[in-house]
Amino acid sequence: MNASVHATPLPTFDDVQAAAQRLQGVAHRTPVMRSSTLDKLTGAEFFFKCENYQRMGAFKFRGGYNALARFSPAQAQRGALAFSSGNHAQAIALSARILGMPAAIVMPEDAPAAKLDATRGYGAEVITYDRFTEDREAISQRIAQERGMTLIPPYNHADVIAGQGTSAMELLQDVPQLDYLFVCLGGGGLLSGCLLAAKAMAPGCKVYGVEPEAGNDAQQSLRKGEIVKIATPKTIADGAQTQALGDITYAIIRRDVTDIVTASDPQLADCMRFYAERMKMVVEPTGALSLAGARFGGVDLQGARVGVLISGGNVDLGRYAQLLDAV
Ligand SMILES: *Cc1c(COP(=O)(O)O)cnc(C)c1O
């Protein structure tokens, strides 16, 4: 697919600003944290935007809520549908509850019980399927048609992208003069939204996407000049196990990003441990991508002001302990 001929117009910074208005008083304005230890160690000034403290524990609430808040009355009555076993599911479930509309989430029947329970806990109906014999996209399409529900994808959607961009918008309001911004990257909803905000608010700021070394499809896509699809990557960064960018996220990233760097699983675990030990923060593996990219991605940050977007903090504590123990 050629992104330059993408049919609908790409979202803009105006859409990010409109999303910020909708999220006002609903999403948390998350804190920006510092670490003098890291600043001394690196000779740079780091500013952490902590979306691990966002509602439901990740930035995905921003995009989910923004998308659902734009439903027509007829759409709202039928409700929202999502397929996801991760943070997007909880974002849609919580947003639907706040907006008083039905939500159904399609999840594999062998998803961790804690995730099924959390999604049900937000009031959504969970529809399970057998991921070895059934195709989740086909199931979701069928349910969307049968029930008239509106399917909200996790990243390749203009309203989702605009909502995610409000995180970087807030960071740049709080810290206007950033030289660099590092953003965790899966399907590219967060990165493309952050790019819309950064290009408008801090045009000189260099923005890097950081994806798992084992799943560098976006880096390959950027180099090749077209969307590259890979097999589901094996990495501890479960929120970034995407196979390909979407046509909308690819078009924005290709146009605006400085570059894409990668991080290995041991580097992610190392950064998770740093967050726990030095900053007393629980950050999930995918949320540690941005710092890992800043520290180990080969970009010279001496004397620079560096923004790091921490995307989320949802991790099973048993697994968390194991990952930290292995470093
Ligand atoms: C979804 C997710 C990502 C990746 O976001 P994309 O918009 O798909 O690039 C990163 N971190 C966390 C915690 C996530 O939930």
Tab-separated table of C-alpha atoms and ligand atoms in Angstrom:
chain	number	residue	atom	x	y	z
A	1	MET	CA	0.000	0.000	0.000
A	2	ASN	CA	1.340	3.429	-0.932
A	3	ALA	CA	0.824	5.849	1.967
A	4	SER	CA	1.095	8.916	-0.250
A	5	VAL	CA	-2.215	7.950	-1.855
A	6	HIS	CA	-3.935	7.261	1.473
A	7	ALA	CA	-7.546	8.204	0.741
A	8	THR	CA	-8.727	10.075	3.860
A	9	PRO	CA	-6.797	13.124	5.082
A	10	LEU	CA	-4.232	12.480	7.806
A	11	PRO	CA	-4.972	13.806	11.311
A	12	THR	CA	-3.298	17.120	12.190
A	13	PHE	CA	-2.251	19.051	15.297
A	14	ASP	CA	-5.730	20.660	15.298
A	15	ASP	CA	-7.133	17.184	15.928
A	16	VAL	CA	-4.695	16.708	18.822
A	17	GLN	CA	-5.842	20.003	20.340
A	18	ALA	CA	-9.502	19.023	19.931
A	19	ALA	CA	-8.722	15.684	21.608
A	20	ALA	CA	-7.080	17.538	24.521
A	21	GLN	CA	-10.340	19.464	25.057
A	22	ARG	CA	-12.361	16.231	25.130
A	23	LEU	CA	-9.911	14.653	27.576
A	24	GLN	CA	-9.846	17.676	29.876
A	25	GLY	CA	-10.985	16.584	33.338
A	26	VAL	CA	-11.325	12.954	32.201
A	27	ALA	CA	-7.745	11.775	31.577
A	28	HIS	CA	-5.057	12.426	34.172
A	29	ARG	CA	-2.530	15.095	33.365
A	30	THR	CA	0.387	12.779	34.167
A	31	PRO	CA	3.504	14.058	35.955
A	32	VAL	CA	6.885	14.810	34.405
A	33	MET	CA	9.660	13.280	36.538
A	34	ARG	CA	13.408	13.850	36.702
A	35	SER	CA	16.394	11.750	37.745
A	36	SER	CA	19.558	13.515	38.888
A	37	THR	CA	21.304	10.121	38.934
A	38	LEU	CA	20.654	9.617	35.232
A	39	ASP	CA	21.510	13.219	34.390
A	40	LYS	CA	24.901	12.848	36.123
A	41	LEU	CA	25.539	9.502	34.499
A	42	THR	CA	24.796	10.695	30.965
A	43	GLY	CA	25.583	14.422	30.909
A	44	ALA	CA	22.087	15.111	29.562
A	45	GLU	CA	18.881	16.411	31.172
A	46	PHE	CA	16.082	13.836	31.156
A	47	PHE	CA	12.340	14.576	31.446
A	48	PHE	CA	10.057	11.563	31.882
A	49	LYS	CA	6.380	11.816	30.883
A	50	CYS	CA	4.761	9.191	33.089
A	51	GLU	CA	1.834	7.570	31.288
A	52	ASN	CA	2.270	4.598	33.608
A	53	TYR	CA	0.225	6.841	35.948
A	54	GLN	CA	-2.520	7.392	33.353
A	55	ARG	CA	-6.000	5.940	33.992
A	56	MET	CA	-5.922	2.141	33.438
A	57	GLY	CA	-2.135	2.383	33.553
A	58	ALA	CA	-1.216	3.410	30.006
A	59	PHE	CA	-1.539	6.192	27.424
A	60	LYS	CA	-4.105	4.124	25.487
A	61	PHE	CA	-6.924	5.654	27.519
A	62	ARG	CA	-6.313	8.923	25.653
A	63	GLY	CA	-6.904	7.537	22.173
A	64	GLY	CA	-9.705	5.179	23.167
A	65	TYR	CA	-11.667	7.847	24.958
A	66	ASN	CA	-11.169	10.382	22.176
A	67	ALA	CA	-12.471	7.933	19.574
A	68	LEU	CA	-15.556	6.943	21.583
A	69	ALA	CA	-16.347	10.549	22.566
A	70	ARG	CA	-16.725	11.313	18.847
A	71	PHE	CA	-19.401	8.642	18.230
A	72	SER	CA	-22.762	9.832	16.877
A	73	PRO	CA	-25.745	9.181	19.176
A	74	ALA	CA	-26.671	6.178	17.002
A	75	GLN	CA	-23.148	4.738	17.280
A	76	ALA	CA	-23.053	5.359	21.029
A	77	GLN	CA	-26.299	3.440	21.481
A	78	ARG	CA	-24.851	0.346	19.756
A	79	GLY	CA	-21.483	0.701	21.429
A	80	ALA	CA	-17.808	0.000	20.748
A	81	LEU	CA	-15.979	-3.163	19.810
A	82	ALA	CA	-12.248	-3.904	20.044
A	83	PHE	CA	-10.015	-6.910	19.601
A	84	SER	CA	-7.056	-6.868	21.944
A	85	SER	CA	-5.713	-8.721	24.939
A	86	GLY	CA	-3.744	-5.765	26.212
A	87	ASN	CA	-4.033	-2.128	27.180
A	88	HIS	CA	-6.263	-1.146	24.246
A	89	ALA	CA	-8.974	-3.504	25.515
A	90	GLN	CA	-8.986	-1.879	28.924
A	91	ALA	CA	-8.887	1.597	27.391
A	92	ILE	CA	-12.007	0.904	25.315
A	93	ALA	CA	-13.773	-0.803	28.229
A	94	LEU	CA	-13.108	2.072	30.645
A	95	SER	CA	-13.933	4.771	28.085
A	96	ALA	CA	-17.237	3.093	27.211
A	97	ARG	CA	-18.154	2.877	30.876
A	98	ILE	CA	-17.415	6.563	31.437
A	99	LEU	CA	-19.425	7.524	28.355
A	100	GLY	CA	-22.286	5.186	29.295
A	101	MET	CA	-22.186	3.008	26.182
A	102	PRO	CA	-21.856	-0.772	25.690
A	103	ALA	CA	-18.467	-2.282	24.884
A	104	ALA	CA	-17.447	-5.746	23.717
A	105	ILE	CA	-13.853	-6.948	23.611
A	106	VAL	CA	-12.743	-9.933	21.544
A	107	MET	CA	-9.930	-11.797	23.345
A	108	PRO	CA	-8.259	-15.189	22.936
A	109	GLU	CA	-9.755	-17.736	25.354
A	110	ASP	CA	-6.280	-18.517	26.693
A	111	ALA	CA	-5.526	-14.866	27.568
A	112	PRO	CA	-4.270	-14.455	31.168
A	113	ALA	CA	-7.196	-14.639	33.601
A	114	ALA	CA	-6.067	-11.352	35.161
A	115	LYS	CA	-6.523	-9.578	31.824
A	116	LEU	CA	-9.956	-11.109	31.155
A	117	ASP	CA	-11.030	-10.128	34.685
A	118	ALA	CA	-9.645	-6.600	34.411
A	119	THR	CA	-11.546	-6.007	31.186
A	120	ARG	CA	-14.764	-7.412	32.664
A	121	GLY	CA	-14.083	-5.326	35.765
A	122	TYR	CA	-14.410	-2.191	33.638
A	123	GLY	CA	-17.869	-3.407	32.635
A	124	ALA	CA	-17.155	-4.687	29.124
A	125	GLU	CA	-18.483	-7.925	27.673
A	126	VAL	CA	-15.606	-10.271	26.842
A	127	ILE	CA	-16.057	-12.482	23.773
A	128	THR	CA	-13.450	-15.241	23.662
A	129	TYR	CA	-12.221	-17.198	20.670
A	130	ASP	CA	-9.771	-19.987	19.952
A	131	ARG	CA	-6.744	-18.303	18.480
A	132	PHE	CA	-5.503	-21.529	16.888
A	133	THR	CA	-8.648	-22.178	14.834
A	134	GLU	CA	-10.420	-18.822	14.536
A	135	ASP	CA	-9.422	-15.502	12.982
A	136	ARG	CA	-10.019	-12.613	15.364
A	137	GLU	CA	-10.463	-10.020	12.646
A	138	ALA	CA	-13.134	-12.087	10.921
A	139	ILE	CA	-14.900	-12.645	14.257
A	140	SER	CA	-14.749	-8.957	15.121
A	141	GLN	CA	-16.128	-7.948	11.720
A	142	ARG	CA	-18.982	-10.425	12.094
A	143	ILE	CA	-19.906	-9.200	15.579
A	144	ALA	CA	-19.624	-5.564	14.495
A	145	GLN	CA	-22.081	-6.272	11.666
A	146	GLU	CA	-24.495	-8.398	13.685
A	147	ARG	CA	-24.722	-5.902	16.526
A	148	GLY	CA	-24.075	-2.644	14.708
A	149	MET	CA	-21.118	-1.930	17.003
A	150	THR	CA	-18.276	0.352	15.876
A	151	LEU	CA	-14.889	-1.351	15.719
A	152	ILE	CA	-12.039	0.771	17.098
A	153	PRO	CA	-8.587	-0.459	16.060
A	154	PRO	CA	-5.661	0.000	18.472
A	155	TYR	CA	-3.539	2.378	16.361
A	156	ASN	CA	-4.489	2.902	12.717
A	157	HIS	CA	-7.333	5.369	13.349
A	158	ALA	CA	-7.266	9.181	13.147
A	159	ASP	CA	-9.098	9.780	16.455
A	160	VAL	CA	-6.938	7.242	18.300
A	161	ILE	CA	-3.772	8.891	16.964
A	162	ALA	CA	-4.988	12.397	17.893
A	163	GLY	CA	-5.788	11.244	21.432
A	164	GLN	CA	-2.381	9.621	21.922
A	165	GLY	CA	-0.720	12.847	20.752
A	166	THR	CA	-2.073	14.727	23.776
A	167	SER	CA	0.601	13.027	25.916
A	168	ALA	CA	3.444	14.741	24.018
A	169	MET	CA	1.406	17.936	23.856
A	170	GLU	CA	1.286	18.048	27.674
A	171	LEU	CA	4.982	17.232	27.970
A	172	LEU	CA	5.916	20.051	25.579
A	173	GLN	CA	3.675	22.467	27.471
A	174	ASP	CA	5.488	21.578	30.693
A	175	VAL	CA	8.980	21.385	29.149
A	176	PRO	CA	9.019	23.653	26.078
A	177	GLN	CA	12.627	23.319	25.027
A	178	LEU	CA	13.267	19.674	24.359
A	179	ASP	CA	16.065	18.766	21.952
A	180	TYR	CA	15.033	15.103	21.717
A	181	LEU	CA	11.945	13.017	22.362
A	182	PHE	CA	12.012	9.192	22.546
A	183	VAL	CA	8.710	7.333	22.105
A	184	CYS	CA	7.809	3.627	22.502
A	185	LEU	CA	6.689	2.141	19.175
A	186	GLY	CA	4.387	-0.770	18.298
A	187	GLY	CA	1.792	-0.052	15.611
A	188	GLY	CA	2.706	3.627	15.700
A	189	GLY	CA	-0.423	5.297	17.127
A	190	LEU	CA	1.512	6.854	19.988
A	191	LEU	CA	4.506	7.891	17.874
A	192	SER	CA	2.441	9.427	15.073
A	193	GLY	CA	0.297	11.396	17.553
A	194	CYS	CA	3.438	12.617	19.352
A	195	LEU	CA	4.927	13.665	15.999
A	196	LEU	CA	1.873	15.823	15.233
A	197	ALA	CA	2.302	17.596	18.582
A	198	ALA	CA	6.094	17.934	18.370
A	199	LYS	CA	6.195	19.256	14.803
A	200	ALA	CA	3.711	22.004	15.750
A	201	MET	CA	4.981	22.894	19.230
A	202	ALA	CA	8.734	22.233	19.040
A	203	PRO	CA	9.777	22.006	15.379
A	204	GLY	CA	13.475	21.715	16.316
A	205	CYS	CA	12.908	18.706	18.580
A	206	LYS	CA	14.239	15.464	17.113
A	207	VAL	CA	11.740	12.637	17.640
A	208	TYR	CA	12.821	8.981	17.702
A	209	GLY	CA	10.622	5.889	17.746
A	210	VAL	CA	11.983	2.912	19.695
A	211	GLU	CA	10.874	-0.631	18.860
A	212	PRO	CA	12.024	-4.073	20.012
A	213	GLU	CA	15.137	-5.362	18.267
A	214	ALA	CA	13.323	-8.614	17.435
A	215	GLY	CA	10.428	-6.706	15.878
A	216	ASN	CA	11.961	-3.853	13.884
A	217	ASP	CA	9.319	-3.779	11.150
A	218	ALA	CA	8.915	0.015	11.402
A	219	GLN	CA	12.664	0.575	11.050
A	220	GLN	CA	12.660	-1.731	8.017
A	221	SER	CA	9.646	0.105	6.582
A	222	LEU	CA	11.362	3.465	6.957
A	223	ARG	CA	14.514	2.182	5.236
A	224	LYS	CA	12.618	0.464	2.437
A	225	GLY	CA	10.077	3.224	1.793
A	226	GLU	CA	7.059	0.909	2.135
A	227	ILE	CA	5.253	-0.920	4.936
A	228	VAL	CA	7.136	-4.113	5.815
A	229	LYS	CA	5.219	-6.908	7.564
A	230	ILE	CA	7.036	-9.386	9.811
A	231	ALA	CA	6.081	-12.512	11.771
A	232	THR	CA	4.888	-11.845	15.345
A	233	PRO	CA	8.182	-11.030	17.120
A	234	LYS	CA	9.410	-12.789	20.267
A	235	THR	CA	10.136	-10.084	22.842
A	236	ILE	CA	9.261	-9.238	26.438
A	237	ALA	CA	7.725	-5.989	25.087
A	238	ASP	CA	4.258	-7.513	24.660
A	239	GLY	CA	2.662	-4.161	23.796
A	240	ALA	CA	4.897	-3.850	20.749
A	241	GLN	CA	4.491	-7.315	19.220
A	242	THR	CA	2.840	-5.789	16.165
A	243	GLN	CA	3.597	-7.141	12.702
A	244	ALA	CA	3.275	-3.911	10.710
A	245	LEU	CA	2.507	-0.204	10.892
A	246	GLY	CA	-0.880	0.928	9.570
A	247	ASP	CA	-1.204	3.064	6.451
A	248	ILE	CA	-2.077	6.182	8.497
A	249	THR	CA	0.629	5.752	11.149
A	250	TYR	CA	3.199	4.924	8.461
A	251	ALA	CA	2.365	8.063	6.445
A	252	ILE	CA	2.871	10.342	9.474
A	253	ILE	CA	5.971	8.550	10.755
A	254	ARG	CA	7.646	8.543	7.347
A	255	ARG	CA	6.950	12.249	6.937
A	256	ASP	CA	7.939	13.483	10.412
A	257	VAL	CA	10.149	11.078	12.347
A	258	THR	CA	13.893	11.708	12.832
A	259	ASP	CA	14.686	7.979	12.947
A	260	ILE	CA	13.728	4.666	14.496
A	261	VAL	CA	16.123	2.817	16.814
A	262	THR	CA	15.752	-0.559	18.526
A	263	ALA	CA	16.259	-2.014	22.006
A	264	SER	CA	17.028	-5.589	23.054
A	265	ASP	CA	15.144	-7.471	25.780
A	266	PRO	CA	18.105	-7.296	28.242
A	267	GLN	CA	18.261	-3.523	27.699
A	268	LEU	CA	14.519	-3.259	28.464
A	269	ALA	CA	14.944	-5.260	31.673
A	270	ASP	CA	17.896	-3.065	32.617
A	271	CYS	CA	15.764	0.078	32.203
A	272	MET	CA	12.853	-1.456	34.150
A	273	ARG	CA	15.269	-2.096	36.974
A	274	PHE	CA	16.573	1.480	36.784
A	275	TYR	CA	13.011	2.816	37.045
A	276	ALA	CA	12.292	0.614	40.054
A	277	GLU	CA	15.535	1.215	41.910
A	278	ARG	CA	16.151	4.879	41.172
A	279	MET	CA	12.739	6.346	40.495
A	280	LYS	CA	10.483	3.968	42.481
A	281	MET	CA	8.331	3.339	39.435
A	282	VAL	CA	6.810	0.164	38.010
A	283	VAL	CA	7.166	0.331	34.217
A	284	GLU	CA	6.069	-2.500	31.922
A	285	PRO	CA	8.587	-3.928	29.419
A	286	THR	CA	7.066	-2.043	26.457
A	287	GLY	CA	7.074	1.167	28.484
A	288	ALA	CA	10.839	0.870	28.953
A	289	LEU	CA	11.526	1.021	25.190
A	290	SER	CA	11.872	4.804	25.109
A	291	LEU	CA	14.574	5.004	27.788
A	292	ALA	CA	16.378	1.977	26.343
A	293	GLY	CA	16.470	3.714	22.953
A	294	ALA	CA	17.778	6.937	24.480
A	295	ARG	CA	20.482	5.174	26.468
A	296	PHE	CA	21.589	2.461	24.057
A	297	GLY	CA	20.360	3.616	20.632
A	298	GLY	CA	23.593	5.308	19.606
A	299	VAL	CA	22.283	8.906	19.644
A	300	ASP	CA	24.715	11.426	21.203
A	301	LEU	CA	22.720	13.239	23.909
A	302	GLN	CA	25.583	15.144	25.627
A	303	GLY	CA	24.292	18.441	27.019
A	304	ALA	CA	20.827	17.910	25.493
A	305	ARG	CA	17.355	18.155	27.005
A	306	VAL	CA	15.747	14.775	26.411
A	307	GLY	CA	12.075	13.812	26.732
A	308	VAL	CA	11.275	10.143	27.421
A	309	LEU	CA	7.685	9.002	27.057
A	310	ILE	CA	6.970	6.137	29.465
A	311	SER	CA	3.965	4.488	27.807
A	312	GLY	CA	2.595	2.212	30.544
A	313	GLY	CA	3.001	0.295	33.780
A	314	ASN	CA	0.759	-2.747	33.438
A	315	VAL	CA	2.733	-5.888	34.177
A	316	ASP	CA	1.929	-9.013	36.134
A	317	LEU	CA	3.968	-8.689	39.337
A	318	GLY	CA	5.246	-12.283	39.264
A	319	ARG	CA	6.555	-11.754	35.762
A	320	TYR	CA	7.947	-8.343	36.734
A	321	ALA	CA	9.949	-9.882	39.575
A	322	GLN	CA	11.334	-12.552	37.238
A	323	LEU	CA	12.401	-10.003	34.639
A	324	LEU	CA	14.161	-7.804	37.228
A	325	ASP	CA	15.781	-10.826	38.802
A	326	ALA	CA	17.349	-11.818	35.492
A	327	VAL	CA	19.266	-8.522	35.094
B	1	LIG	C1	0.106	-0.114	22.826
B	1	LIG	C2	1.319	0.188	23.608
B	1	LIG	C3	2.500	0.656	22.992
B	1	LIG	C4	2.628	0.807	21.493
B	1	LIG	O1	1.750	1.801	21.011
B	1	LIG	P1	1.446	1.928	19.461
B	1	LIG	O2	0.477	3.046	19.356
B	1	LIG	O3	0.855	0.614	19.013
B	1	LIG	O4	2.746	2.182	18.785
B	1	LIG	C5	3.574	0.989	23.793
B	1	LIG	N1	3.525	0.847	25.140
B	1	LIG	C6	2.421	0.405	25.770
B	1	LIG	C7	2.447	0.302	27.245
B	1	LIG	C8	1.275	0.078	25.029
B	1	LIG	O5	0.174	-0.364	25.666
